[in-house]
Short mmCIF file of C-alpha atoms in Angstrom, two decimals:
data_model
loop_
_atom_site.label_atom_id
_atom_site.label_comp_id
_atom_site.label_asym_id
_atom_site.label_seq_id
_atom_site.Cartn_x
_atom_site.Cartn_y
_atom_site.Cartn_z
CA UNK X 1 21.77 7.93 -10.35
CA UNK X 2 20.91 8.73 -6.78
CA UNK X 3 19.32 12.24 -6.04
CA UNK X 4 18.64 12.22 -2.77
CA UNK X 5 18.61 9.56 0.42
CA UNK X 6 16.59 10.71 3.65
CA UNK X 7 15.38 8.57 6.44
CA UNK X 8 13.70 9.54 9.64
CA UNK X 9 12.40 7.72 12.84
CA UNK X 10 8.97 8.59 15.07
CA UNK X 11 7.73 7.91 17.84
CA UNK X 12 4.51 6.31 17.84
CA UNK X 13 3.60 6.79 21.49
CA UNK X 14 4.06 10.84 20.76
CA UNK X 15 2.19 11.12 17.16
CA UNK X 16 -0.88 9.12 19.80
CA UNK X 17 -0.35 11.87 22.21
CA UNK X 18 -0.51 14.89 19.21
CA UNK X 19 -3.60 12.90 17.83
CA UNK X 20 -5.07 12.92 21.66
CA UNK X 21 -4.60 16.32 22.27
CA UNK X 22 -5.24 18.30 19.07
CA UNK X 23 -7.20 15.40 16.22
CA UNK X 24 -8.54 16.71 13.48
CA UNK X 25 -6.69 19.89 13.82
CA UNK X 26 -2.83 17.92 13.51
CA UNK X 27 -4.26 15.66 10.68
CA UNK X 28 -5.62 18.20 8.47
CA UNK X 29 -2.61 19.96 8.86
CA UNK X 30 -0.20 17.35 8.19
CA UNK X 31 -1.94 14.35 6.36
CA UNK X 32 -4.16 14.39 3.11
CA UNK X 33 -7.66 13.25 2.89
CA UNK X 34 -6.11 9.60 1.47
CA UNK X 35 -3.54 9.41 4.10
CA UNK X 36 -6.46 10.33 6.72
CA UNK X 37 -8.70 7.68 5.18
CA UNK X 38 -5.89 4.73 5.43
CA UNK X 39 -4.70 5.35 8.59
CA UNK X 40 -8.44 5.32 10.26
CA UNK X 41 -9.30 2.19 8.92
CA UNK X 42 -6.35 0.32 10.59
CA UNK X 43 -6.33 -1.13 13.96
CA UNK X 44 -2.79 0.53 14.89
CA UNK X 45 -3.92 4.16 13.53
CA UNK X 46 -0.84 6.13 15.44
CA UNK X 47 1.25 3.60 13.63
CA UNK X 48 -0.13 4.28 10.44
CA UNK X 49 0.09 8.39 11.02
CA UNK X 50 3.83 7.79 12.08
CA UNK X 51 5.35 5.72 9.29
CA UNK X 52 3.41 8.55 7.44
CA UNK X 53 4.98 11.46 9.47
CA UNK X 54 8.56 10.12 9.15
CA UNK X 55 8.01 9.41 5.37
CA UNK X 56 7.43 13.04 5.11
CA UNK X 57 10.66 13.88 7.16
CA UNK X 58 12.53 11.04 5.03
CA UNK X 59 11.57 12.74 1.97
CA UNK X 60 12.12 16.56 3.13
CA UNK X 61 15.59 14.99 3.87
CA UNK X 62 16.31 13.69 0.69
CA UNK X 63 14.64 16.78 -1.82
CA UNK X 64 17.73 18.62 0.10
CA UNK X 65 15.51 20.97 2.33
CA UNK X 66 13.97 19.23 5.31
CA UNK X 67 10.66 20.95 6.34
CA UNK X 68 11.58 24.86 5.45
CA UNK X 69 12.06 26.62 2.64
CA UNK X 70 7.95 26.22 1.20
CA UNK X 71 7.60 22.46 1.58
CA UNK X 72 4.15 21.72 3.09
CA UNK X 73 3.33 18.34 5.00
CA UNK X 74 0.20 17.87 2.66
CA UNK X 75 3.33 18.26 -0.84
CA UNK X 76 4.16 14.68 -0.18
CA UNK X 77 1.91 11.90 0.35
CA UNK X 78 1.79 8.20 0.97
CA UNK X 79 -0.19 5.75 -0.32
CA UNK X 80 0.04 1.92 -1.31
CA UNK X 81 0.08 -0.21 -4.65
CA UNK X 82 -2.37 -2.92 -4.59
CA UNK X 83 0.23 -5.17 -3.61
CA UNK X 84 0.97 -2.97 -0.43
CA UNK X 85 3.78 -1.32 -1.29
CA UNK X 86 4.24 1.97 -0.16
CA UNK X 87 4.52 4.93 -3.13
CA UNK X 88 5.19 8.85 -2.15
CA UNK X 89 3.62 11.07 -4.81
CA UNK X 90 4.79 14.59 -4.33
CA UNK X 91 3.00 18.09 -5.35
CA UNK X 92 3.68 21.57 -5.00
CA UNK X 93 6.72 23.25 -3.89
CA UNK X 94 7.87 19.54 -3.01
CA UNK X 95 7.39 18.43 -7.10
CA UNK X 96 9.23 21.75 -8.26
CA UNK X 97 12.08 20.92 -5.69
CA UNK X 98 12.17 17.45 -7.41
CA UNK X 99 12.14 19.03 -10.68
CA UNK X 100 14.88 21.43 -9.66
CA UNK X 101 17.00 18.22 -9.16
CA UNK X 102 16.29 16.49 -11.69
CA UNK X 103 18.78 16.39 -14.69
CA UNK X 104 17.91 17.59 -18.14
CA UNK X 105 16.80 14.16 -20.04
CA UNK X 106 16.32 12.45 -16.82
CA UNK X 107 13.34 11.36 -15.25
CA UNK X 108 12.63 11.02 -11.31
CA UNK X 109 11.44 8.30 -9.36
CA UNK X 110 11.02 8.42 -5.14
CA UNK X 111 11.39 4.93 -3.68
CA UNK X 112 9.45 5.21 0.08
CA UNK X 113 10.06 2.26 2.64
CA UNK X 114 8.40 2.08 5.81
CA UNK X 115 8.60 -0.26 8.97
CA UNK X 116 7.61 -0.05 12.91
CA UNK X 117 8.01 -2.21 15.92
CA UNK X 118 6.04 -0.31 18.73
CA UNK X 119 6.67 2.12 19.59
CA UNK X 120 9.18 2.98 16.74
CA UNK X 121 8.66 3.79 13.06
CA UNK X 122 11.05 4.38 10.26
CA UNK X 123 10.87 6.05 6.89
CA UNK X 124 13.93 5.65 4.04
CA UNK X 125 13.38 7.58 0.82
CA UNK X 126 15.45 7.53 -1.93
CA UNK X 127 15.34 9.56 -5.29
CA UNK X 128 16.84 8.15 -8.47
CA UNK X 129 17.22 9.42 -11.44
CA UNK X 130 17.25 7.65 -14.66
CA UNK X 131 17.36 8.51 -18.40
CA UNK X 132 14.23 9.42 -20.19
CA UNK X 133 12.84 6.16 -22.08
CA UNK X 134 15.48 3.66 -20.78
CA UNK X 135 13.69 0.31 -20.15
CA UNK X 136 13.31 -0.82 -16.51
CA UNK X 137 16.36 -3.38 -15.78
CA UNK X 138 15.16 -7.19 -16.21
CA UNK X 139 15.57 -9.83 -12.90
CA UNK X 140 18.43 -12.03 -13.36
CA UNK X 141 17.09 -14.85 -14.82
CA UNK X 142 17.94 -18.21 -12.35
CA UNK X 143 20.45 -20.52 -13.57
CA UNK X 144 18.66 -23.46 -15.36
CA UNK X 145 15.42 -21.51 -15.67
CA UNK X 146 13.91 -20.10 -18.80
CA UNK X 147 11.54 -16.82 -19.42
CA UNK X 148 8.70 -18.41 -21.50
#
């Protein structure tokens, strides 16, 4: 079951003029010491800092409170699966407002997908919920193929 759907779009050119003017000072406050680490190392760095900024918004969005009520920017955080895909872990008041959410018996899972085409990026989160111990749903299996 869905829990939650948030989405949010930065601009890339402004998160280049907050790094410009106040550095160290906006990523500390907003970005993890992972987040930090990823986004230096590529060549489009505001890029990297925006999809993370509007992940955060995205997933504000979809725990039901936006960016009051307690949630800090540092409670959710983006990293990547070996393969590259994007994963949001959250902590703090962010985890206990997932855990608020989350049915009795249920278990919680935040799906984070990110995109930009200068100077735009884009964030979509969605929370789903699914019962405690059910398997993960198997791919259709193509017509005339067979799982060895």
């Amino acid at each position: 079951m869905i829990l939650g759907i948030g989405t949010d779009l930065a601009n890339i050119d402004r998160i280049q003029g907050t790094l410009d003017r106040f550095g160290d000072r906006f990523r500390n406050r907003v970005f993890t010491p992972l987040e930090q680490d990823k986004a230096e190392r590529r060549r489009d760095v505001a890029g990297t800092y925006a999809k993370r900024w509007a992940a955060k918004e995205a997933c504000s969005k979809a725990l039901g409170t936006g960016l009051r009520m307690g949630i800090a920017w540092k409670d959710m955080s983006v990293s990547n699966l070996p393969t590259g895909q994007p994963v949001m872990a959250l902590t703090g008041w962010a985890a206990e407002r997932l855990a608020e959410m989350t049915p009795d018996g249920y278990e919680a899972t935040v799906h984070v997908s990110l995109t930009d085409d200068h100077p735009w990026a884009q964030a979509f989160v969605v929370i789903e919920a699914n019962p405690l111990g059910a398997s993960a749903p198997r791919m259709a299996q193509r017509p005339g193929k067979r799982r060895t």
